[in-house]
XYZ file of C-alpha atoms in Angstrom:
210
model
C -51.330 -8.772 10.965
C -49.070 -9.533 13.910
C -50.097 -8.547 17.424
C -47.576 -6.521 19.422
C -45.499 -8.925 21.585
C -46.171 -8.769 25.314
C -42.563 -7.724 26.068
C -42.959 -4.665 23.841
C -46.355 -3.945 25.383
C -44.738 -4.017 28.827
C -42.115 -1.547 27.615
C -44.823 0.829 26.400
C -46.621 0.528 29.744
C -43.738 2.457 31.286
C -45.513 5.530 29.874
C -48.424 7.361 31.431
C -51.145 5.188 29.891
C -53.048 2.388 31.605
C -52.790 -1.111 30.148
C -56.396 -0.922 28.934
C -55.660 2.377 27.179
C -52.584 0.961 25.473
C -54.591 -2.041 24.279
C -57.254 0.358 22.970
C -54.649 2.313 20.989
C -53.176 -0.901 19.576
C -56.623 -1.940 18.302
C -57.111 1.517 16.771
C -53.712 1.340 15.104
C -54.413 -2.015 13.445
C -57.829 -0.787 12.303
C -56.232 2.275 10.700
C -53.576 0.198 8.955
C -56.253 -2.060 7.479
C -58.347 0.898 6.317
C -55.302 2.490 4.702
C -54.616 -0.738 2.750
C -50.961 -0.749 3.843
C -48.781 -3.609 2.581
C -47.987 -6.179 5.254
C -44.235 -5.839 4.684
C -44.508 -2.159 5.667
C -46.819 -2.455 8.646
C -47.601 1.088 9.677
C -49.172 4.406 8.799
C -47.578 6.330 5.946
C -47.243 10.111 6.029
C -50.442 10.930 4.111
C -52.543 8.624 6.279
C -51.013 10.013 9.449
C -51.570 13.599 8.297
C -55.240 12.799 7.670
C -55.510 11.643 11.283
C -53.742 14.735 12.610
C -56.086 16.969 10.628
C -59.417 15.247 11.193
C -58.955 14.030 14.757
C -56.528 16.495 16.305
C -57.443 19.663 14.404
C -54.043 20.342 12.825
C -53.910 22.359 9.595
C -50.284 23.470 9.089
C -48.661 21.241 6.441
C -45.112 21.880 7.648
C -45.928 21.072 11.266
C -47.938 17.960 10.373
C -44.905 16.665 8.488
C -42.663 17.447 11.448
C -45.029 15.704 13.872
C -44.908 12.649 11.587
C -41.106 12.574 11.747
C -41.188 13.092 15.531
C -43.362 9.955 15.814
C -41.262 7.995 13.293
C -38.341 7.170 15.599
C -36.744 4.571 13.315
C -36.941 6.872 10.250
C -38.496 4.251 7.963
C -41.300 6.617 6.791
C -43.974 4.561 8.537
C -45.486 4.925 12.014
C -45.498 1.428 13.508
C -47.660 0.327 16.403
C -45.093 1.037 19.115
C -44.310 4.497 17.707
C -48.021 5.273 17.427
C -48.812 4.297 21.018
C -45.811 6.154 22.425
C -46.624 9.297 20.436
C -50.317 9.276 21.253
C -49.506 8.798 24.934
C -47.882 12.255 24.855
C -50.833 13.708 22.930
C -53.507 12.326 25.234
C -51.882 11.767 28.625
C -48.494 13.478 28.426
C -47.046 15.426 31.326
C -46.018 19.025 30.818
C -42.366 17.942 30.618
C -43.146 15.319 27.950
C -45.086 17.834 25.866
C -42.316 20.405 26.226
C -39.729 17.909 24.913
C -42.055 16.813 22.112
C -42.705 20.382 20.907
C -38.996 21.171 20.896
C -38.281 18.010 18.905
C -40.910 18.990 16.333
C -39.503 22.505 16.054
C -35.795 21.708 15.710
C -36.604 18.768 13.422
C -33.277 17.926 11.763
C -31.429 16.516 14.751
C -28.942 19.308 15.474
C -30.590 20.155 18.795
C -31.204 23.844 18.064
C -33.977 25.970 16.589
C -32.121 28.255 14.192
C -33.231 31.671 12.985
C -33.966 30.140 9.558
C -36.194 27.466 11.079
C -38.047 30.083 13.125
C -38.665 32.137 10.000
C -39.971 29.117 8.049
C -42.307 28.001 10.845
C -43.663 31.472 11.613
C -44.109 32.154 7.903
C -46.033 28.889 7.484
C -48.107 29.699 10.568
C -49.050 33.165 9.301
C -49.983 31.806 5.885
C -52.854 30.087 7.714
C -54.006 33.499 8.973
C -56.294 35.866 7.012
C -53.747 38.649 7.670
C -50.597 37.692 5.768
C -47.306 38.978 7.097
C -44.533 40.279 4.824
C -41.028 38.829 5.065
C -40.071 41.932 7.018
C -42.909 41.347 9.455
C -41.896 37.713 9.940
C -38.283 38.765 10.557
C -39.500 41.178 13.227
C -41.388 38.313 14.903
C -38.217 36.213 14.799
C -36.267 39.061 16.434
C -38.896 39.391 19.173
C -38.893 35.631 19.764
C -35.110 35.459 19.989
C -35.045 38.388 22.403
C -37.530 36.569 24.638
C -36.171 33.008 24.398
C -32.472 33.110 23.431
C -31.021 33.387 26.945
C -27.389 32.811 25.953
C -27.616 35.213 22.973
C -26.088 32.812 20.443
C -28.705 33.475 17.759
C -30.513 30.143 18.164
C -32.712 28.406 20.718
C -31.401 25.379 22.583
C -33.568 23.033 24.622
C -32.336 24.768 27.778
C -33.478 28.135 26.335
C -36.828 26.695 25.264
C -37.448 24.969 28.593
C -36.639 28.073 30.634
C -38.805 30.342 28.471
C -41.801 27.988 28.473
C -41.615 27.445 32.233
C -41.710 31.212 32.680
C -44.569 31.630 30.177
C -46.507 28.464 29.260
C -48.095 30.255 26.286
C -44.712 29.888 24.550
C -45.045 26.080 24.443
C -46.429 26.215 20.897
C -44.919 29.563 19.912
C -43.908 28.285 16.442
C -47.269 26.677 15.685
C -49.671 24.089 17.142
C -48.145 20.612 17.244
C -50.322 19.259 20.054
C -54.028 18.367 19.812
C -56.765 20.962 19.988
C -59.194 20.670 22.890
C -61.461 18.376 20.882
C -58.583 15.922 20.625
C -57.832 15.989 24.353
C -61.015 14.306 25.495
C -59.106 11.087 26.003
C -59.077 7.653 24.506
C -62.844 7.226 24.489
C -63.082 10.048 21.947
C -60.159 8.654 19.970
C -61.566 5.132 19.886
C -64.972 6.307 18.670
C -63.658 8.760 16.066
C -60.326 7.449 14.844
C -61.697 5.593 11.821
C -63.429 8.617 10.336
C -60.533 10.450 8.616
C -59.799 7.486 6.409
C -63.303 6.767 5.194
C -62.626 8.612 1.943
C -59.331 6.816 1.370
C -60.669 3.284 1.439
C -60.280 1.382 -1.838
C -63.351 1.559 -4.014
């Protein structure tokens, strides 16, 4: 399996990770690809493998949001997370600034590239989020939550949330950063690269070929 060229490594080092941390993540990535038995002509992590990592390492449980996080990582839209995409994405997870995490969450939430979180998207995400809860909300209850959210975050009153709306609301109340569901790691996933390096192989142990 090819090693990431130095020029691409230098490009990645423009992020908030140290060179040693980037090299650590590259080694982890190649280990995961080998464990997942990915074909060499599609070098990367497919969606199921990536979801297993999000669940086991970063504590994510919402199927819809795990899919959206996958597509947020997959910048070239080839349905695989390659090494550069993996390192860049994990840099936000593990060492991202508040601004980087804010942009990442918004990208996960608006998802389809139109730059807005529509009422329909809010309903789908909040509905999915509450299905994880022991107290299920009715459609009417979810619609009320959408109305409350729009009232709090839709500053220009156009019935949808732009990045400018989202940024302003989150800066005023940081608890709104993951208002539509957790798309950043739980605390256990924020212990840094030492934790990631020691644990990253575990979620795939049941997917190895027998």
